[in-house]
Amino acid sequence: MTKTINLTLKIWRQSGPGSKGRLETYIANTISTDMSFLEMLDVVNEQLTLDGKEPIAFDYDCREGICGQCGCVVNGRPHGPENGTTLCQLHMRHFSDGDTIFVEPFRARAFKIVKDLVIDRSPLDKIIQAGGYISASTGGCQDANAILIPQDTAEKAMDAAACIGCGACVAACPNASAMLFVSAKVSHLVLLPQGRPEAAQRVVSMLKTMDELCFGNCSNERECEAECPKEISIINIARMNREYIKAGIASTVQ
Amino acid sequence: MQLNANIPGGPLAQKWDRHRFELKLVNPANKRKFNIIVVGTGLAGGSAAASLAELGYNVKSFCIQDTPRRAHSIAAQGGINAAKNYQNEGDSIWRLFYDTVKGGDFRAREANVYRLAQISNEIIDQCVAQGVPFARDYGGLLANRSFGGAQVSRTFYARGQTGQQLLLGAYSALMRQVAQGRVTMFPRREMLDIVVIDGQARGIIVRNLITGETERHAADAVVMCTGGYGNVFFLSTNAMASNVTAAYRAHKKGALFANPCFTQIHPTCIPVHGTYQSKLTLMSESLRNDGRVWVPLKPGDDRRPGDIPEDERDYYLENKYPSFGNLVPRDVASRNSKEQCDKSKGVGETHLAVYLDFKDAIQRDGRDVIEKKYGNLFQMYEKITAENPYETPMMIYPAVHYTMGGLWVDYNLMSSVPGLFVLGEANFSDHGANRLGASALMQGLADGYFVIPYTIGGYLAGTPLKPVNTDHYEFKDADTAVNEMTRKLLDINGSRTVDDFHRELGMIMWDYCGMARNNDGLAKARGMIQKLREKFWRDVTIPGQGVDFNQSLERAGRVADFLEFAELMILDALERQESCGGHFNEGFQTDENEALRDDDNFCHVSAWEHRGAGEEPVMHKEPLVFENVKLTQRSYK
């Protein structure tokens, strides 16, 4: 049978990017442990609406852990206490009756707060624009099976490509660095033969853009890897660093 | 109104080549003089915006999410079909075409489907060139798996995240064009109207979801790739923001809406478990490659699955359909699940579920092999249900997943409003009355990468277009109307929330216009929807303001449109007095309870015209002509 729990929530409210925010207290009673965290927030919002108050703004879309739109810091951890889980896939059975839960937005110099728990992650798009692609315009490609890719290589590329761009790695990092995000894209593309021709330009340009957008640098804290909902490994950062050095030594890219 | 599908003449296999040759071209130097708006950044919108920009057009791309990488195409799990015949099983363009037409229960256009099958191969080539990490065999060649409705393995996949990887491919191509200045991105914008000037689509009105202000954007053509309307059922596998608003408002401005009652109920989803539930989660159809579907033989058998011996289980799909077994098409699998539950053989707490069991596959292939194929899906299942599918069979039940209906388009993907093109799930074109698995990704990318780049050129080169700007009175009027509606919604100040109304609408649609329908139920539902709509406009409450980030207001606008659109679905279902694919009217079935078509009277597309508030919509028929396939009773036995 379904169990229910009672919770106290401390949630960050902020009306806009320029205004001052604060933690507000809400009571959430008879929460089913089968609910997801976002469904719990839905229940709180329905009650706020009926009480004539403004509901808590938070981002979400697919609610199945793949779109990357949701994400808050729950009790100090991006996407909450479960490993390898987005906030929408975090279920209330991982909390206990009587718990107090702190909910805050992802915080980083590069991410502006839009409202309450909603942030602006467009800097991540700008990093991709700096080279997170293979320049293959539509049309005129050779047969897909003309490029042989060993299964193991394809699997490694897929491990890196699984990044959902949620920004949890940035929120987790004490330097608010986007190194895990950048390295996941660099690794995905550099592991594949199709991605090699632009490898040097890509890594240099993406890292330069990351710096310009006020993300911090990597100091091997490994917090990003611990909080990544897709469990992307920091091996990718090592691979990116190798590519960066290679680009400096063996290529003409500035 | 005369509906002309503009299907090119000549033999089926040569129509597309011939048409591409006959289409007028825009000189490369002139392309930069044309502005194109693309709404939506899923597989269709992302690939269209990128490809059009590569050709040299000026593109403005709009999406509802915070970045174009999140559209709901990203959630597609299983794969994408192509007629490569890499597995040497005798697959061909013709076979993919035939399977798709048959799977759609002979309610799609032959010419469109054939083109789709032709293009399917180029899509795989394109995606590999972009770096999509498809699954590979040990030798480095591409791997394939099987999907429902086909007896060959033609589905390409990237673990259980194929949609994500294809979308990120299109997104990366789009970002490359943004960097080159050929595309301007407008994220967190919701399209709330199209602007038609002198009978041509010349722009859109959007609401900036951060500031709450409306914006006007003018162009020479508008390409809508705004997805399907499955969320009319409230609970579906669609993302929360998926909605009918853009399509429905275009419909109100003159675009015909085709086959709105064709909705797909996907057989393998995690069952509903509580009233607070906000959405349903799909378990990929690919699981039916290795999972066996069963229920207890005896009605009301409440034993744990492990306690039910082999001879007291009913593997009903394998027994009923020996040649396709667990891989029958989605509509057939869904209806059979419902039938078993109606006979009180449903399992689990709610008795609205059947088992999908991997025990035999794990014994045969080993846990490692199964984990490699479906690891992330098993993990997702366990997260949601707290049960381990390696040990206990999964419980699944059908859920609303995809909508085959959509805005009517001709062979060029242009709607009945000149200059308004509709791509992907938002149009009605290729799947007939039922879509086969792994075909949505194929269609979205076919439309975006390989159809619209040519057909839009034909339109722009062959159509006189007067210069317009956003001060035109049509822009002003549309803008005013959008703001007027916002004000009206905010002024109601009633006592029920938007979600509360949405949930009630969803229940009506699921009960009366879901997996099985009948004339009495549909007529009853129509009255219920009208009443609910009236209540909504009297009693909804929306907190906050119009010129602010206001998610309740966003949802209110969408639910207001669903409340009107739902009635059109009912009308369409009532008008189609036959059963076909996903539209199953209980009054029309074979002795074996399969959908019974009436090809003499209903072998057509029903395209509905909006006649204004309070007026009955008018249905126009586009007859479907089959010259290359023989219409048969679908059989998967």
XYZ file of C-alpha atoms in Angstrom, chain B residues 78-397:
320
model
C 13.850 2.772 -29.263
C 15.165 3.780 -32.634
C 14.800 4.989 -36.187
C 13.841 2.883 -39.190
C 15.638 2.793 -42.506
C 15.498 0.486 -45.499
C 19.256 -0.165 -45.574
C 18.911 -3.957 -45.585
C 22.244 -4.166 -43.746
C 21.070 -7.407 -42.145
C 20.465 -9.086 -45.521
C 16.890 -10.019 -44.606
C 15.340 -8.915 -47.865
C 14.414 -5.431 -46.702
C 13.912 -2.729 -49.304
C 12.385 0.694 -49.804
C 9.316 -1.062 -51.105
C 9.020 -3.247 -48.006
C 9.399 -0.302 -45.609
C 6.810 1.572 -47.649
C 4.429 -1.381 -47.605
C 4.862 -2.077 -43.877
C 4.190 1.592 -43.089
C 1.079 1.813 -45.251
C -0.250 -1.458 -43.871
C 0.719 -0.532 -40.299
C -1.250 2.694 -40.766
C -4.263 0.591 -41.750
C -4.359 2.036 -45.269
C -5.233 5.562 -44.268
C -2.047 7.343 -45.432
C -1.035 8.689 -48.840
C 0.971 6.239 -50.900
C 3.195 8.923 -52.437
C 4.153 10.490 -49.109
C 4.946 7.174 -47.492
C 7.015 6.008 -50.439
C 9.063 9.202 -50.297
C 9.577 8.677 -46.578
C 10.927 5.178 -47.204
C 13.229 6.469 -49.948
C 14.662 9.199 -47.743
C 15.101 6.897 -44.732
C 18.525 5.730 -45.928
C 19.924 9.219 -46.407
C 18.921 10.099 -42.849
C 21.128 7.386 -41.379
C 24.061 8.526 -43.527
C 23.531 12.129 -42.448
C 23.290 11.284 -38.753
C 26.432 9.142 -38.803
C 28.318 11.976 -40.518
C 27.208 14.303 -37.701
C 28.602 11.918 -35.106
C 25.460 10.249 -33.789
C 26.873 7.285 -31.802
C 24.601 4.515 -33.116
C 25.050 1.029 -31.693
C 27.635 -1.076 -33.553
C 28.524 -4.727 -33.966
C 31.990 -5.998 -32.997
C 33.332 -5.437 -36.502
C 32.352 -1.776 -36.363
C 29.312 -1.989 -38.642
C 25.968 -0.563 -37.580
C 23.685 -2.770 -35.484
C 19.925 -3.141 -35.955
C 16.975 -4.380 -33.959
C 13.348 -5.255 -34.663
C 10.264 -3.231 -33.937
C 6.539 -3.902 -34.024
C 4.755 -4.376 -37.327
C 7.864 -5.532 -39.207
C 9.490 -8.903 -39.755
C 12.923 -7.490 -40.552
C 15.474 -5.762 -38.317
C 15.677 -2.273 -39.742
C 15.800 -0.142 -36.632
C 18.987 1.805 -35.864
C 19.479 2.776 -32.242
C 21.699 4.420 -29.669
C 20.994 2.410 -26.516
C 17.554 3.467 -25.257
C 18.331 7.100 -26.097
C 18.017 7.234 -29.862
C 15.783 10.308 -29.886
C 18.223 12.139 -27.639
C 21.195 11.380 -29.858
C 19.400 12.271 -33.095
C 18.091 15.475 -31.561
C 21.519 16.440 -30.278
C 22.774 15.852 -33.824
C 20.195 18.254 -35.247
C 20.821 20.656 -32.355
C 24.548 20.692 -33.043
C 23.900 21.467 -36.723
C 21.562 24.240 -35.592
C 24.125 25.662 -33.147
C 26.685 25.709 -35.942
C 24.328 27.887 -37.984
C 23.646 30.151 -35.006
C 27.403 30.653 -34.651
C 27.588 31.560 -38.335
C 24.832 34.114 -37.914
C 22.412 32.331 -40.276
C 19.930 31.418 -37.509
C 18.684 33.660 -34.719
C 17.451 31.666 -31.734
C 14.414 32.668 -29.686
C 14.127 30.256 -26.751
C 11.374 30.436 -24.104
C 8.868 31.736 -26.651
C 5.402 30.283 -27.184
C 3.705 30.783 -30.539
C 0.208 32.113 -29.899
C -0.941 33.030 -33.398
C 0.016 33.078 -37.027
C -0.396 36.223 -39.080
C -2.004 35.840 -42.488
C -1.733 38.758 -44.922
C -3.404 38.635 -48.345
C -4.013 34.924 -47.824
C -0.354 34.139 -47.140
C 1.280 33.182 -43.820
C 3.629 36.088 -43.141
C 4.510 35.893 -39.478
C 3.731 34.859 -35.950
C 2.890 36.333 -32.572
C 4.812 34.816 -29.689
C 4.774 35.348 -25.961
C 8.165 35.806 -24.355
C 7.758 33.408 -21.449
C 10.261 35.279 -19.269
C 8.884 38.802 -19.565
C 5.318 37.830 -20.472
C 5.324 40.347 -23.314
C 4.147 39.506 -26.814
C 6.452 39.885 -29.817
C 5.701 40.119 -33.541
C 7.894 38.403 -36.127
C 7.450 38.746 -39.897
C 8.782 36.400 -42.588
C 8.253 35.125 -46.119
C 7.170 31.706 -44.918
C 6.384 30.006 -41.613
C 7.375 26.418 -40.849
C 5.539 24.913 -37.882
C 7.110 21.910 -36.170
C 5.182 22.063 -32.945
C 4.549 18.394 -32.200
C 1.449 16.467 -31.290
C -1.581 16.976 -29.077
C -1.444 13.861 -26.877
C -1.697 16.005 -23.751
C -5.382 16.582 -24.490
C -5.662 13.379 -22.424
C -3.838 15.109 -19.523
C -1.892 11.929 -18.780
C 0.312 10.898 -21.673
C 3.934 10.115 -22.386
C 4.370 13.602 -23.885
C 6.454 16.240 -22.151
C 4.547 18.597 -19.896
C 4.818 21.534 -22.296
C 3.625 19.604 -25.374
C 0.385 21.172 -26.537
C -1.965 21.866 -29.436
C -1.977 25.650 -29.145
C 0.208 26.584 -32.109
C -1.529 24.082 -34.398
C -4.995 24.939 -33.161
C -4.524 28.680 -33.521
C -3.231 28.133 -37.064
C -6.354 26.029 -37.601
C -8.491 28.941 -36.460
C -6.668 31.110 -39.006
C -7.600 28.804 -41.868
C -5.342 25.731 -41.765
C -7.396 22.552 -42.082
C -6.983 19.946 -39.348
C -6.791 16.372 -40.627
C -7.865 13.177 -38.869
C -7.785 14.595 -35.323
C -9.280 11.382 -33.894
C -6.230 9.306 -34.912
C -4.294 8.982 -31.681
C -1.835 6.303 -30.733
C -2.067 4.503 -27.448
C 1.304 2.893 -26.805
C 1.116 -0.587 -25.284
C 4.176 -0.537 -23.035
C 4.034 2.209 -20.435
C 4.373 2.193 -16.683
C 0.796 1.925 -15.292
C -1.001 4.814 -13.597
C -0.571 4.758 -9.816
C -2.109 7.823 -8.198
C -4.325 10.865 -8.704
C -1.421 13.288 -8.206
C 0.352 11.799 -11.214
C 1.541 14.359 -13.740
C 2.621 12.164 -16.638
C 3.146 8.625 -17.817
C 6.437 7.024 -18.716
C 6.974 4.936 -21.771
C 8.987 1.749 -21.791
C 10.424 1.374 -25.278
C 8.718 -0.941 -27.708
C 12.135 -2.493 -28.323
C 11.573 -4.351 -25.042
C 9.039 -6.497 -26.877
C 11.977 -7.984 -28.840
C 12.931 -9.977 -25.747
C 10.114 -9.506 -23.256
C 7.101 -11.811 -23.299
C 3.692 -10.353 -22.525
C 1.394 -12.426 -20.313
C -1.461 -12.411 -17.803
C -2.715 -15.152 -15.464
C -4.980 -17.649 -17.222
C -7.508 -17.435 -14.402
C -9.382 -14.129 -13.891
C -8.752 -12.483 -10.521
C -5.548 -14.455 -9.853
C -3.766 -12.303 -7.269
C -0.675 -14.472 -6.688
C 2.779 -12.951 -7.131
C 3.983 -13.484 -10.719
C 6.698 -15.899 -9.592
C 4.087 -18.084 -7.897
C 2.050 -18.564 -11.060
C 3.257 -21.710 -12.844
C 3.968 -21.734 -16.573
C 0.794 -23.641 -17.493
C -1.386 -21.091 -15.688
C -0.079 -18.160 -17.719
C -1.596 -16.829 -20.911
C 0.981 -15.464 -23.371
C -1.936 -13.992 -25.244
C -0.048 -12.156 -28.020
C 2.048 -15.196 -28.905
C -1.024 -17.437 -28.833
C -3.259 -15.158 -30.846
C -0.709 -13.872 -33.384
C 1.792 -16.707 -33.952
C 3.699 -15.024 -36.810
C 4.255 -11.589 -35.222
C 3.886 -12.681 -31.583
C 4.914 -9.965 -29.145
C 5.829 -7.687 -32.052
C 2.348 -6.900 -33.354
C 1.746 -3.180 -34.094
C 1.030 -0.850 -31.226
C -2.712 -0.453 -31.697
C -3.196 -4.231 -31.746
C -1.022 -4.790 -28.665
C -2.787 -2.020 -26.737
C -6.283 -3.238 -27.481
C -5.329 -6.744 -26.434
C -4.024 -5.485 -23.073
C -7.282 -3.682 -22.499
C -9.227 -6.782 -23.484
C -7.327 -8.900 -20.936
C -7.925 -6.326 -18.191
C -11.593 -6.082 -19.137
C -11.739 -9.864 -18.560
C -10.424 -9.250 -14.987
C -7.038 -10.735 -15.830
C -5.218 -7.475 -15.149
C -2.413 -7.611 -12.582
C -0.969 -5.381 -9.874
C -2.709 -3.203 -7.311
C -5.008 -1.486 -9.798
C -5.581 -4.574 -12.014
C -4.901 -2.299 -14.966
C -1.608 -3.823 -16.045
C -0.107 -6.869 -17.770
C 3.305 -8.488 -17.327
C 6.270 -8.005 -19.634
C 8.605 -10.778 -18.628
C 12.330 -11.081 -19.377
C 12.971 -14.314 -17.505
C 13.309 -16.437 -20.647
C 15.513 -13.901 -22.407
C 17.822 -13.640 -19.400
C 18.043 -17.436 -19.197
C 18.738 -17.668 -22.930
C 21.175 -14.783 -23.457
C 22.440 -14.050 -19.956
C 21.859 -10.985 -17.850
C 24.837 -9.155 -19.395
C 23.375 -9.204 -22.882
C 19.982 -7.986 -21.703
C 21.622 -5.291 -19.602
C 23.592 -4.034 -22.579
C 20.467 -3.772 -24.710
C 18.053 -2.324 -22.202
C 20.095 -1.347 -19.134
C 18.945 2.258 -18.969
C 15.294 1.283 -19.476
C 15.443 -1.280 -16.668
C 17.063 1.316 -14.451
C 14.376 3.864 -15.256
C 11.678 1.324 -14.473
C 13.239 0.508 -11.152
C 13.560 4.185 -10.213
C 9.892 4.811 -10.769
C 8.390 1.612 -9.412
C 11.053 0.448 -6.908
C 10.892 -3.043 -8.463
C 13.769 -4.842 -10.140
C 12.761 -6.049 -13.624
C 15.679 -8.482 -13.780
C 13.908 -10.415 -11.031
C 10.203 -9.559 -11.238
C 8.376 -9.073 -14.540
C 7.651 -5.471 -15.483
C 4.067 -4.318 -15.241
C 2.893 -2.321 -18.235
C -0.286 -0.737 -19.512
